[in-house]
Short mmCIF file of C-alpha atoms and ligand atoms in Angstrom, two decimals:
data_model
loop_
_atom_site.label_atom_id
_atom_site.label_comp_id
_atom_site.label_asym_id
_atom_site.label_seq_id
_atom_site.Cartn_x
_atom_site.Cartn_y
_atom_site.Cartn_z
CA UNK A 636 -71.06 -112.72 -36.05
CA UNK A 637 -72.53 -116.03 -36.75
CA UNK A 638 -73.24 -116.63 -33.08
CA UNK A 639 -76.57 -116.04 -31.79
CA UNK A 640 -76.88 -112.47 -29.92
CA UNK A 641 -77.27 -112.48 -26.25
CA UNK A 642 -80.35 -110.74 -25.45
CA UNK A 643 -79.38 -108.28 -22.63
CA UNK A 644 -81.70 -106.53 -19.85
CA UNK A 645 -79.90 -103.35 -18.72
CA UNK A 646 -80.69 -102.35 -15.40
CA UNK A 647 -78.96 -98.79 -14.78
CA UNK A 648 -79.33 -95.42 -13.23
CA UNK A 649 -78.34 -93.81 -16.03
CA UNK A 650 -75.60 -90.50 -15.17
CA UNK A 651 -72.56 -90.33 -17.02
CA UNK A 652 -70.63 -94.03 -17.61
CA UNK A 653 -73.85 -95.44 -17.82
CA UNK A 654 -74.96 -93.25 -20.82
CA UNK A 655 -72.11 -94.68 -22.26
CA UNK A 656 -72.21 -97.67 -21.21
CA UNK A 657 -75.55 -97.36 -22.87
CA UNK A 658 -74.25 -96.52 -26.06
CA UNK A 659 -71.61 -99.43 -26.00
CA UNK A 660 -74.38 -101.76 -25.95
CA UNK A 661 -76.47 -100.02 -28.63
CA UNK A 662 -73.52 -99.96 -30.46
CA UNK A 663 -72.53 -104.45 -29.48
CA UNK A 664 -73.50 -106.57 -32.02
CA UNK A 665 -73.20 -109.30 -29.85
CA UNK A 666 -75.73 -108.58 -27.88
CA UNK A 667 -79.65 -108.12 -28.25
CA UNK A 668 -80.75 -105.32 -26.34
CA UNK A 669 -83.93 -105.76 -24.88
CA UNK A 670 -85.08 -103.96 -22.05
CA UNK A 671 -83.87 -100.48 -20.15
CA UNK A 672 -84.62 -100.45 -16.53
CA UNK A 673 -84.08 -97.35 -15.03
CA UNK A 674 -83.28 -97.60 -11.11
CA UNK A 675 -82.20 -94.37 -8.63
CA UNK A 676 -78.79 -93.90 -8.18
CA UNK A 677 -76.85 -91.31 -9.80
CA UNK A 678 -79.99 -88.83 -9.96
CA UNK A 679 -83.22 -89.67 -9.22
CA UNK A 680 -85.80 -91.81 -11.13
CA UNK A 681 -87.10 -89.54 -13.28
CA UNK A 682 -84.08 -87.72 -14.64
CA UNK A 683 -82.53 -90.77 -14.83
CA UNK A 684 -85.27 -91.76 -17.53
CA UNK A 685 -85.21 -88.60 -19.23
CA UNK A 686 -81.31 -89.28 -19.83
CA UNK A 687 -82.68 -92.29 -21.77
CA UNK A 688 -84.85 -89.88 -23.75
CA UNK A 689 -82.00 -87.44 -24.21
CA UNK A 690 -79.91 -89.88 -25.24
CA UNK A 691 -82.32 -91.19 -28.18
CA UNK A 692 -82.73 -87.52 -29.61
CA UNK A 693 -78.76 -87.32 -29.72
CA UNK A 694 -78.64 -90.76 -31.78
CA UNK A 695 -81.52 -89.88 -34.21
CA UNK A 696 -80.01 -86.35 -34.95
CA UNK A 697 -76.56 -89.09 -35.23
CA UNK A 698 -78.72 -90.83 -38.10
CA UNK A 699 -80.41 -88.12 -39.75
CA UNK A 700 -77.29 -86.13 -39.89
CA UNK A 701 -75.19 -89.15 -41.26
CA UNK A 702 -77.18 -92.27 -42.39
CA UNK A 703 -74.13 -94.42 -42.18
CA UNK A 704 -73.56 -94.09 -38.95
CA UNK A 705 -76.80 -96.33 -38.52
CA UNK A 706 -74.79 -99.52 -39.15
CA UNK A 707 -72.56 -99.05 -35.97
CA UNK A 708 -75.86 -99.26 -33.76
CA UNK A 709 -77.21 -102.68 -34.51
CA UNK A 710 -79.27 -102.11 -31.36
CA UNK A 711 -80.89 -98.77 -31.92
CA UNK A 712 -84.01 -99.09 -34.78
CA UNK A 713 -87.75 -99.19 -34.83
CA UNK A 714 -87.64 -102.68 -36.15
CA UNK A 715 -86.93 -103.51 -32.51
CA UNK A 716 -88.35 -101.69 -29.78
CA UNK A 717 -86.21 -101.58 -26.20
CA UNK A 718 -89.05 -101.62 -23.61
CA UNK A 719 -88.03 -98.55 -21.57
CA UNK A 720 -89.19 -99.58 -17.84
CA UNK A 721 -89.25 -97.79 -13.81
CA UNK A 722 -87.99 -99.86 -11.74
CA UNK A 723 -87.84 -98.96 -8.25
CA UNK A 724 -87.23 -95.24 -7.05
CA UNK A 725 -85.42 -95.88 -3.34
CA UNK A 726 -83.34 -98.64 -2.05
CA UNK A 727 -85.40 -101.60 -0.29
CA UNK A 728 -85.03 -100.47 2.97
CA UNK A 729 -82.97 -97.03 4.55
CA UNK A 730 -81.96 -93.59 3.55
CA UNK A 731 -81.95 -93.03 -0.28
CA UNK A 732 -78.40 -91.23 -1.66
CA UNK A 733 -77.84 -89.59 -4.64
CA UNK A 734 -74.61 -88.97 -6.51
CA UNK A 735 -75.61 -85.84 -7.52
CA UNK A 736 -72.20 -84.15 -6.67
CA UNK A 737 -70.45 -86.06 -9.26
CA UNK A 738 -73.12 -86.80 -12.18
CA UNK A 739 -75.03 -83.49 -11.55
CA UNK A 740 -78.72 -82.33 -10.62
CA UNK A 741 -79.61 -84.25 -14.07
CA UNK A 742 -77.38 -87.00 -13.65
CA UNK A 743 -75.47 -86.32 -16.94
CA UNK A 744 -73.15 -83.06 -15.45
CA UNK A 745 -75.77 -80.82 -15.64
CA UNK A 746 -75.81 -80.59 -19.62
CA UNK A 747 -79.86 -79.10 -19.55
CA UNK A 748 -78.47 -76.20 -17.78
CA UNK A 749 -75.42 -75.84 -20.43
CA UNK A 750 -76.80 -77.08 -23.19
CA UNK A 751 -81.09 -76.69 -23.67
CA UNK A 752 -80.44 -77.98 -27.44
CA UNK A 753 -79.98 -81.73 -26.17
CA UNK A 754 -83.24 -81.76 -24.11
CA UNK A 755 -85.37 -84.45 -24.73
CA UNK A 756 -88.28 -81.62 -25.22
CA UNK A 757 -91.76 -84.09 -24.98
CA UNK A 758 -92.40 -87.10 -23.23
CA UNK A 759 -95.20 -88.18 -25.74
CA UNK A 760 -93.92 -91.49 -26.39
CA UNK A 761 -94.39 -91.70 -29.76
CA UNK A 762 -91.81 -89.49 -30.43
CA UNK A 763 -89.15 -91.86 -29.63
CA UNK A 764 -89.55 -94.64 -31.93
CA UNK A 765 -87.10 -96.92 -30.94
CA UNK A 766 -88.31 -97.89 -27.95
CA UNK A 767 -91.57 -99.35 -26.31
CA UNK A 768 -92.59 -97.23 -23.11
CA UNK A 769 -93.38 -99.82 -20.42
CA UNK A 770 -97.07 -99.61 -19.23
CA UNK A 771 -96.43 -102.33 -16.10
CA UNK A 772 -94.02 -102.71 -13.56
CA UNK A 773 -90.19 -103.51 -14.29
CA UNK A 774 -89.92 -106.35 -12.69
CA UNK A 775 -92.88 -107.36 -14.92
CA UNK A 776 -91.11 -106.19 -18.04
CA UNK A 777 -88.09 -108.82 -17.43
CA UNK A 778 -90.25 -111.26 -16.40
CA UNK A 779 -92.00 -111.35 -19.67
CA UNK A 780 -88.47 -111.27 -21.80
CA UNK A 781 -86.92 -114.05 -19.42
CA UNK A 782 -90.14 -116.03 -19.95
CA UNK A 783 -90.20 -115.63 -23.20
CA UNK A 784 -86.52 -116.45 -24.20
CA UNK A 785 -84.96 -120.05 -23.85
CA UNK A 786 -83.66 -120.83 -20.79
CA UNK A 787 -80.72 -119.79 -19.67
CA UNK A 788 -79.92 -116.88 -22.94
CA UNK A 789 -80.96 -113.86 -21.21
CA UNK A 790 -78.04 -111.59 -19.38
CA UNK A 791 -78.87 -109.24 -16.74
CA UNK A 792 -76.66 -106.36 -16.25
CA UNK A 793 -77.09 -104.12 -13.39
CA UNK A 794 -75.05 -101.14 -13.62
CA UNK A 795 -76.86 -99.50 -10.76
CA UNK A 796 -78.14 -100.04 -7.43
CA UNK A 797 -79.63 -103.70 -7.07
CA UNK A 798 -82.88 -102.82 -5.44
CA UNK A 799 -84.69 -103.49 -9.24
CA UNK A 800 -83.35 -106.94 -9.36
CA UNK A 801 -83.96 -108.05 -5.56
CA UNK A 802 -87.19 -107.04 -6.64
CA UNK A 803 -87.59 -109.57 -9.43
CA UNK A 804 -86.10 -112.03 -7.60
CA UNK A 805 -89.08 -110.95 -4.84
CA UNK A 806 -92.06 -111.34 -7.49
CA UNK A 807 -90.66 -113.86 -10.01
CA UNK A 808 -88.08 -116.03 -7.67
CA UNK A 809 -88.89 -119.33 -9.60
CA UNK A 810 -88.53 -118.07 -13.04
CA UNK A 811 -85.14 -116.32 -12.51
CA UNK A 812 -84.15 -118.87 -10.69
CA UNK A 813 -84.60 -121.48 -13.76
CA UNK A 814 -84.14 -120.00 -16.78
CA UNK A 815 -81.90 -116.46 -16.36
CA UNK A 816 -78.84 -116.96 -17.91
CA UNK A 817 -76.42 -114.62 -16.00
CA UNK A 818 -76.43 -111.66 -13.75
CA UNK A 819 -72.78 -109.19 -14.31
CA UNK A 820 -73.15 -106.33 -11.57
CA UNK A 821 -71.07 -104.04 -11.78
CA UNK A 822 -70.71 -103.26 -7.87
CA UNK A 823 -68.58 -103.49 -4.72
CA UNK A 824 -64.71 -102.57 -2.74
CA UNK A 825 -63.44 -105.97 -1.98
CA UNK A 826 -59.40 -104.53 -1.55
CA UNK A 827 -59.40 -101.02 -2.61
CA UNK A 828 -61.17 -98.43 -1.13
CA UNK A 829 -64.45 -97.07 -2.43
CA UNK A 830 -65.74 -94.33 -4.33
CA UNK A 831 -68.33 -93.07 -2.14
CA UNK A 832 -67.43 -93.34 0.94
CA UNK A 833 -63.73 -94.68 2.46
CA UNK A 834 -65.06 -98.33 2.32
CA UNK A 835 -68.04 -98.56 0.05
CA UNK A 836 -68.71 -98.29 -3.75
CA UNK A 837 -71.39 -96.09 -5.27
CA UNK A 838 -74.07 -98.99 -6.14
CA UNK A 839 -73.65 -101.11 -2.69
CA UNK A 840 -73.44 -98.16 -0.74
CA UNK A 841 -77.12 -96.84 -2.48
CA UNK A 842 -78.50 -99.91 -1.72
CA UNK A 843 -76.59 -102.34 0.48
CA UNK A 844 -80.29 -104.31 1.88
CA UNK A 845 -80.55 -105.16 -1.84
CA UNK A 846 -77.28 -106.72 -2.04
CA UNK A 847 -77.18 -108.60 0.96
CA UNK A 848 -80.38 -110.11 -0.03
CA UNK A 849 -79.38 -111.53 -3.32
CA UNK A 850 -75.55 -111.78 -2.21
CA UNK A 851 -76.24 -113.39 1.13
CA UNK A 852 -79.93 -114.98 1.22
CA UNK A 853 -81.77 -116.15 4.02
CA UNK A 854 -83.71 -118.12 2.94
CA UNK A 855 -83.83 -120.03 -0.42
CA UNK A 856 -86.92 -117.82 -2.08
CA UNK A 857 -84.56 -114.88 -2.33
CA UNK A 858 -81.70 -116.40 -3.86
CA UNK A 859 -80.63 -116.52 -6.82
CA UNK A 860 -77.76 -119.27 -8.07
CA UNK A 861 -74.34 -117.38 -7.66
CA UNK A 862 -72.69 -120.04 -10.15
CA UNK A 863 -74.47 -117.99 -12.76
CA UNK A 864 -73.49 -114.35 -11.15
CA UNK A 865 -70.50 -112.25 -12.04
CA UNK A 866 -69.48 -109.11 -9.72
CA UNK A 867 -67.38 -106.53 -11.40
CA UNK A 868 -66.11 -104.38 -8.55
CA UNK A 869 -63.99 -101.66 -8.72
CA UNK A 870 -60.82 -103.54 -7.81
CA UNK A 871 -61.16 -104.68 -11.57
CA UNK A 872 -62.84 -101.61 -13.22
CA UNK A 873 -61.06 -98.59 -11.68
CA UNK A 874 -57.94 -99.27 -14.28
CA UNK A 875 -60.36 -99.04 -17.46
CA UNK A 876 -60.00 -95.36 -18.48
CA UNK A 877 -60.99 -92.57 -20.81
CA UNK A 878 -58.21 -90.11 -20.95
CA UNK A 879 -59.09 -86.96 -21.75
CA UNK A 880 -56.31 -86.17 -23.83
CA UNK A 881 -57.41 -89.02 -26.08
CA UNK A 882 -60.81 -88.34 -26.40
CA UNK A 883 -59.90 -84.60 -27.55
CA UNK A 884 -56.85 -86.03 -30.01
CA UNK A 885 -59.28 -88.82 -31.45
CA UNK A 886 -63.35 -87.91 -31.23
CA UNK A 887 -63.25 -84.13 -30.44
CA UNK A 888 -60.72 -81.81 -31.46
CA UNK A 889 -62.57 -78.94 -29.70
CA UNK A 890 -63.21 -80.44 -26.62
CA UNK A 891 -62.33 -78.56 -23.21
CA UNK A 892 -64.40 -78.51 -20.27
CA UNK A 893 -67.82 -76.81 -19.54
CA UNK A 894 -66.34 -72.92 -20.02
CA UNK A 895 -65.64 -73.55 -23.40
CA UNK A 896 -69.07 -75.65 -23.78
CA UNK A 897 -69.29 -77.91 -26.80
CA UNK A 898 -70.45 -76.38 -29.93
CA UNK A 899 -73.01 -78.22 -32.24
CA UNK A 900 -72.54 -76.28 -34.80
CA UNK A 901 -69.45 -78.07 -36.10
CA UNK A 902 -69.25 -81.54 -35.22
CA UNK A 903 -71.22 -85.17 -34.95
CA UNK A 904 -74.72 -84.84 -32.87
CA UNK A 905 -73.37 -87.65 -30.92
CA UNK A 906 -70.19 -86.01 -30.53
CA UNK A 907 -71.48 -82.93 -29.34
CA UNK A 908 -73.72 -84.96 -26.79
CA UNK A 909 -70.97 -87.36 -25.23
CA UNK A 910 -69.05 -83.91 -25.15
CA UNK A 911 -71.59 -81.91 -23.63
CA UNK A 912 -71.65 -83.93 -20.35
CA UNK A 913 -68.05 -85.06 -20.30
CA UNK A 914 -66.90 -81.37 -20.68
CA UNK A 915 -68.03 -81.09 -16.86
CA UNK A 916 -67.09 -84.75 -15.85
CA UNK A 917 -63.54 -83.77 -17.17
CA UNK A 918 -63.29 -80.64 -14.59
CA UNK A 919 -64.36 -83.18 -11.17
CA UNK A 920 -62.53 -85.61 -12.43
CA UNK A 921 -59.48 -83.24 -12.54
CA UNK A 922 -60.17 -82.29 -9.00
CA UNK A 923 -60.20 -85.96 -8.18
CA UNK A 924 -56.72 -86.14 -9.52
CA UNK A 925 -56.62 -87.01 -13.14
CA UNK A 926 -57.62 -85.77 -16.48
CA UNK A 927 -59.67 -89.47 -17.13
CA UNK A 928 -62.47 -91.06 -16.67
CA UNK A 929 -63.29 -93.95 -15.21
CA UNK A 930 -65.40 -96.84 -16.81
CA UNK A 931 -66.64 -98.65 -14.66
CA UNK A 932 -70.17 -99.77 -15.96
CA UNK A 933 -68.72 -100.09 -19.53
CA UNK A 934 -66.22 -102.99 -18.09
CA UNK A 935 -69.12 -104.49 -16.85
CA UNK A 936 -71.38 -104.43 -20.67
CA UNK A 937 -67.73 -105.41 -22.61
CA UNK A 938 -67.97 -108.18 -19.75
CA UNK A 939 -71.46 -109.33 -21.18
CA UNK A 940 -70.63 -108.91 -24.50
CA UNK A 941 -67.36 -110.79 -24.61
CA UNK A 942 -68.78 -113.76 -21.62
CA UNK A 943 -72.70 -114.93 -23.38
CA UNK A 944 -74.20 -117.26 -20.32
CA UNK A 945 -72.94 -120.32 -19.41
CA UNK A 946 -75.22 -123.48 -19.94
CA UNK A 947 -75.70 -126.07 -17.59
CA UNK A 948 -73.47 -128.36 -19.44
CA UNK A 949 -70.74 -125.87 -19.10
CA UNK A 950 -71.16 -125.54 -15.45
CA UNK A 951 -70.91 -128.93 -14.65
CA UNK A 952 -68.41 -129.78 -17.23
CA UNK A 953 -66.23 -126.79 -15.61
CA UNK A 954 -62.72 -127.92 -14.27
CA UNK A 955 -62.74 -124.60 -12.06
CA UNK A 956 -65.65 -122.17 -11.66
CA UNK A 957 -67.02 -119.69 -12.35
CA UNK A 958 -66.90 -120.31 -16.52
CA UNK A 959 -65.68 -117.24 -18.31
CA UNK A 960 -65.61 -117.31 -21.89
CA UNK A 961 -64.37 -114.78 -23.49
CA UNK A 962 -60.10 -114.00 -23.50
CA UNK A 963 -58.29 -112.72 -21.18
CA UNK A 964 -61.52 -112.39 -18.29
CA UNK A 965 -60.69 -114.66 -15.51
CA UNK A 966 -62.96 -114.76 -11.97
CA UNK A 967 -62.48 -116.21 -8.25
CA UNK A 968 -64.54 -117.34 -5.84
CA UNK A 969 -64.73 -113.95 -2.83
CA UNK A 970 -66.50 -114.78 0.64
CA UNK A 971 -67.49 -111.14 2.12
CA UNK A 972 -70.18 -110.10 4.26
CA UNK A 973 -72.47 -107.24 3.36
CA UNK A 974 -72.22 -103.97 5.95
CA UNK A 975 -76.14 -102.26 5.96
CA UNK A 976 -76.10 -100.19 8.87
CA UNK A 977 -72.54 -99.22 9.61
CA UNK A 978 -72.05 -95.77 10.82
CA UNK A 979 -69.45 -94.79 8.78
CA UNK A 980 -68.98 -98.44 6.69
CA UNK A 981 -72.61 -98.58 5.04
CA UNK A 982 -72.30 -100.47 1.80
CA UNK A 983 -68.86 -102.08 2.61
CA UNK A 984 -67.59 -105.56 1.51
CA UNK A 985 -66.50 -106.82 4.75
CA UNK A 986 -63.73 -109.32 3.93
CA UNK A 987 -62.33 -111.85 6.69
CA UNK A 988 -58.94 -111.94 6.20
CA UNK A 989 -58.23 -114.34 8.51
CA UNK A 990 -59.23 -116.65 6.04
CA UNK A 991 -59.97 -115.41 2.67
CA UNK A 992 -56.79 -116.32 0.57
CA UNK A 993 -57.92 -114.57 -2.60
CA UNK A 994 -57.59 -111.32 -0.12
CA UNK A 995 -55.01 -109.15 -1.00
CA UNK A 996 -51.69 -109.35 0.90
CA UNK A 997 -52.39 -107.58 4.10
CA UNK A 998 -50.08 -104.90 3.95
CA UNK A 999 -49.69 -104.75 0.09
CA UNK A 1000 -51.76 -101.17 -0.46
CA UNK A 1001 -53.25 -101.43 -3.71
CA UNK A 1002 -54.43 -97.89 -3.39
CA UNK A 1003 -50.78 -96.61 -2.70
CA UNK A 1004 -49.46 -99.30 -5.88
CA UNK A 1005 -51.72 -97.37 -8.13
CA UNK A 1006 -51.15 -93.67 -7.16
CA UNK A 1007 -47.29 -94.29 -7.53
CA UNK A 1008 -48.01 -95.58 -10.99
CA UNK A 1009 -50.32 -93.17 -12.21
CA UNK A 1010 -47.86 -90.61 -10.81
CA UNK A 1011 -45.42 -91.69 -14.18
CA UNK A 1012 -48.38 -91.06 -16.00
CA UNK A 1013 -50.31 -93.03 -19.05
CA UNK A 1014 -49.62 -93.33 -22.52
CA UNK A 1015 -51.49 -94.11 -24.91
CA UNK A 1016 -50.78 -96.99 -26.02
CA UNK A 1017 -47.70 -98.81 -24.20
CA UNK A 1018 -47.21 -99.02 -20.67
CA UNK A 1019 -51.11 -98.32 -19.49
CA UNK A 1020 -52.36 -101.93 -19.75
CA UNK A 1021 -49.64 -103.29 -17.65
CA UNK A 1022 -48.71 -100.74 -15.03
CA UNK A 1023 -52.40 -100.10 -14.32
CA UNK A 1024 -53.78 -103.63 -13.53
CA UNK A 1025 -53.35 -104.37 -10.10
CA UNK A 1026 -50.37 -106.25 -9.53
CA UNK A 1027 -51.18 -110.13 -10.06
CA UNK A 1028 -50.77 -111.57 -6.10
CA UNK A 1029 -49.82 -115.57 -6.04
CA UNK A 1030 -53.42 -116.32 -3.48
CA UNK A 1031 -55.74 -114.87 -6.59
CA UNK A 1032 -55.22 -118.35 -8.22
CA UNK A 1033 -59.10 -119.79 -8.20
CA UNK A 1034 -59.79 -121.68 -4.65
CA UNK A 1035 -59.96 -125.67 -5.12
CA UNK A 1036 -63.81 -126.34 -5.00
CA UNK A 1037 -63.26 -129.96 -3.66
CA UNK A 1038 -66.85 -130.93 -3.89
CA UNK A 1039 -68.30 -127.92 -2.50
CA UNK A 1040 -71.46 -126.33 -4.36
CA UNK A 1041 -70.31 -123.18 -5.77
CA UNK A 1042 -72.93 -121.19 -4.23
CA UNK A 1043 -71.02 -121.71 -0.95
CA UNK A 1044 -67.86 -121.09 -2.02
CA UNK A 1045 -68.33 -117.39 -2.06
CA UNK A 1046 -69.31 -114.76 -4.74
CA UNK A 1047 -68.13 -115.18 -8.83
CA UNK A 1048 -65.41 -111.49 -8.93
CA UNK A 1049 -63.85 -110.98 -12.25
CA UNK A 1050 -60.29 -110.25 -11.43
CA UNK A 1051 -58.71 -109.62 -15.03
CA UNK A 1052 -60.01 -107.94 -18.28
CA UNK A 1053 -58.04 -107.64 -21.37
CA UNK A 1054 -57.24 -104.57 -20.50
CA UNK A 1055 -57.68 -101.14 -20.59
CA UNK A 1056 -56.38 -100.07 -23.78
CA UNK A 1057 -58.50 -103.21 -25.53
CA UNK A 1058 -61.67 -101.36 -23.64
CA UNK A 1059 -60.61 -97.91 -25.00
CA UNK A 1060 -60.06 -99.11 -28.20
CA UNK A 1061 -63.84 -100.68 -28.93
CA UNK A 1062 -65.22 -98.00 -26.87
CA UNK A 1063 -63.62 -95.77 -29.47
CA UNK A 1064 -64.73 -97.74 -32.54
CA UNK A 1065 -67.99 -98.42 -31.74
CA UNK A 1066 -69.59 -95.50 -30.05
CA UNK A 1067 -67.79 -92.82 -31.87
CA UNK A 1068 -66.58 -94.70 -35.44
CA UNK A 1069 -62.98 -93.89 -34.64
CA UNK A 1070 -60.83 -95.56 -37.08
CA UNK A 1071 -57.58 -96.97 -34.67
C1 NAG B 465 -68.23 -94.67 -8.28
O1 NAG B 465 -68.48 -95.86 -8.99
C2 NAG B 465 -69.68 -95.92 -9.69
C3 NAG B 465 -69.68 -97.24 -10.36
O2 NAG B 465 -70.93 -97.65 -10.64
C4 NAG B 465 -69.80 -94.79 -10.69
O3 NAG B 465 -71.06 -94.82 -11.32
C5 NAG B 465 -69.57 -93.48 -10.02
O4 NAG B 465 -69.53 -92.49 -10.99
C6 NAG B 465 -68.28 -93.49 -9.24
N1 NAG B 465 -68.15 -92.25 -8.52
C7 NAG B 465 -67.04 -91.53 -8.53
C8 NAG B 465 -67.08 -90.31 -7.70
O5 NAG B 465 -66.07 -91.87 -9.18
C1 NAG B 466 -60.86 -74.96 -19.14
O1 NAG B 466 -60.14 -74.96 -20.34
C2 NAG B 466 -59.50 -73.73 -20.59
C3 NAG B 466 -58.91 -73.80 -22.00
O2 NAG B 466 -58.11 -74.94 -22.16
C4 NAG B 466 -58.44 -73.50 -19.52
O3 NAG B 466 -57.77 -72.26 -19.74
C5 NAG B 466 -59.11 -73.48 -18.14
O4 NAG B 466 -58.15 -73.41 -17.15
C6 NAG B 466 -59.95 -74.74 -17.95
N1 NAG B 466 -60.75 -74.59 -16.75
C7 NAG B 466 -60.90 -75.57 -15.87
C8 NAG B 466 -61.80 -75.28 -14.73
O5 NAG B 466 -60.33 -76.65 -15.96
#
């Protein structure tokens, strides 16, 4: 890697695909990770932030138990602190919700209760020496790296909730206006139905006042430029999966589920702390239907690693917008309006579809496309990457822009990945060393 590494803010509630979503950019040595905001969500603020702790005992054990493994985590070392910062503990305005019932009382499938060994035991800071314990204010903390950094290098990645960042835009408009170099958020429904609720998505649905006020300003001192904002809803996520299976054939041969917990004894620390919380993930997500898990925020950090922010020259050099970099992404233009206070549609992406044409055919269920194809089952590797992605629909193609200024032509949505078996396969060599 010759190019220059993208320094990275992660803004995240951590519970279960954020801790690895985490460790994917630890573990990206395209990117330069340096800040860890931790936003409700999943769990609440503070076990949320203890996750983070938990997560750095699991890696040092990682190192101290095999020094080698040291190399694969470019972004974990003293030499570098990650400023470890609180962002903001309720959503800007309304009831706060938890997703306790699928990432547990801790957020990370109730491993303290299963497993005390992983507890991060103190909170004395200096006993977690890679990373810098914020004494301000997150929105402070990215202030100070944005400011720092040339304009336009820094990527924000919001893998939670977006009250943190419509805060930042609050306090620092101007400065994240002119020099941040990309927002991904991984967020929304736009033509599948959500994962909270029938019509909303986890993070909107948390904290739909924060979206609409960065998605929708009114007024130009809470915007920020969409040209340089990618949405990864779970349209384009939902297909990116950990099966099971694999995980127990490839990283952990004695992987089950929580009543045969995961024994430290005999394998990696890491190991035994990705398997401690996905032993319990594995048993709701069979109840959901399938012996997989999603990965949803990790789409979103293999979209920053693989798409480093446009410049300006790019954007106005751009044929069609918005500029994606890497192979194989591709993005359209989505108008939606933001639901707040809907009785029973809080947090949904209300599309017109009178007149969106990157909709999906009315009538075309995606929901009911997918179910029938899961229903012949995924292998590993073959037919998963192309019976899983939502069937390609001729009005996706990128609306003509005919002198309009991107910012009104809608939001940037990453439609296409390379797919989930290209996912599974870095996941796989990064985080856990497998050899493919
Ligand atoms: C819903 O999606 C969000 C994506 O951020 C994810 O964190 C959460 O675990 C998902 N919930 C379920 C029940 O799949
Ligand atoms: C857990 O795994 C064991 C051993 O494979 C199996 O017998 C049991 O049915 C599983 N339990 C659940 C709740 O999935």
């Amino acid at each position: 890697m010759s190019q220059r590494r993208i320094p990275v803010i992660i803004d995240t509630d951590p519970g279960v695909d954020d801790v690895l979503a985490i460790l994917l950019a630890l573990a990206s040595p395209e990117l330069d990770v340096r800040a860890i905001i931790i936003t409700f969500g999943n769990t609440d603020i503070e076990a949320a932030h203890l996750n983070i702790l938990k997560l750095h005992k699991a890696l040092v054990r990682q190192f101290e138990q095999d020094p080698k493994s040291r190399a694969r985590f470019p972004n974990f070392s003293p030499d570098a602190k990650i400023s470890l910062a609180k962002g903001s503990s309720g959503p800007l305005e309304g009831d706060l919700h938890s997703a306790e019932y699928f990432h547990g009382r801790d957020g990370l499938a109730d491993v303290d209760k299963r497993h005390p060994d992983l507890d991060a035991d103190t909170q004395d800071p200096n006993a977690y020496p890679m990373l810098q314990f914020a004494d301000k204010p997150a929105a402070e903390v990215a202030f100070d790296i944005i400011s720092a950094e040339p304009a336009r290098a820094v990527s924000y990645i919001i893998l939670g909730p977006m009250t943190s960042f419509a805060q930042l835009v609050r306090d620092h408009g101007d400065v994240v206006r002119d020099r941040l170099g990309q927002v991904i958020c991984m967020g929304g429904a736009l033509d599948v139905p959500g994962n909270t609720s029938a019509t909303a998505e986890f993070n909107f649905f948390a904290d739909p006042f924060a979206v609409k006020e960065i998605l929708e300003p009114a007024s130009p001192a809470t915007s920020f430029p969409l040209d340089r904002f990618l949405l990864v809803p779970l349209d384009t996520t939902t297909p990116h999966e950990l099966p099971f299976p694999y995980y127990k054939a490839r990283v952990d041969p004695a992987f089950e589920n929580s009543t045969v917990p995961s024994d430290p004894r005999h394998k990696a620390p890491l190991v035994h702390f990705t398997s401690a919380f996905l032993e319990r993930t594995r048993e709701v997500m069979i109840l959901f239907g399938k012996d997989a898990m999603e990965l949803h925020d990790i789409v979103a950090v293999w979209c920053a690693v693989e798409n480093p922010p446009p410049s300006d020259e790019e954007l106005a050099a751009a044929q069609s917008l918005p500029v994606l970099k890497g192979a194989g992404w591709s993005a359209v233009h989505r108008r939606f309006q933001v639901e707040r206070l809907g009785e029973i549609t809080r947090g949904m992406l209300v599309v017109d579809r009178r007149e969106d044409e990157g909709a999906y055919d009315p009538g075309a269920n995606r929901a009911a496309v997918q179910a029938e194809l899961e229903k012949h089952g995924f292998h590993i590797p073959g037919t998963l990457e192309s019976n899983a992605l939502p069937a390609q629909v001729e009005v996706e193609a990128p609306p003509v822009m005919e002198g309009k200024k991107p910012s009104s032509a809608g939001v940037p949505v990453v439609t296409a990945t390379p797919g989930p078996v290209a996912l599974l396969r870095m996941l796989s060599e990064r985080v856990w060393g497998v050899v493919p």
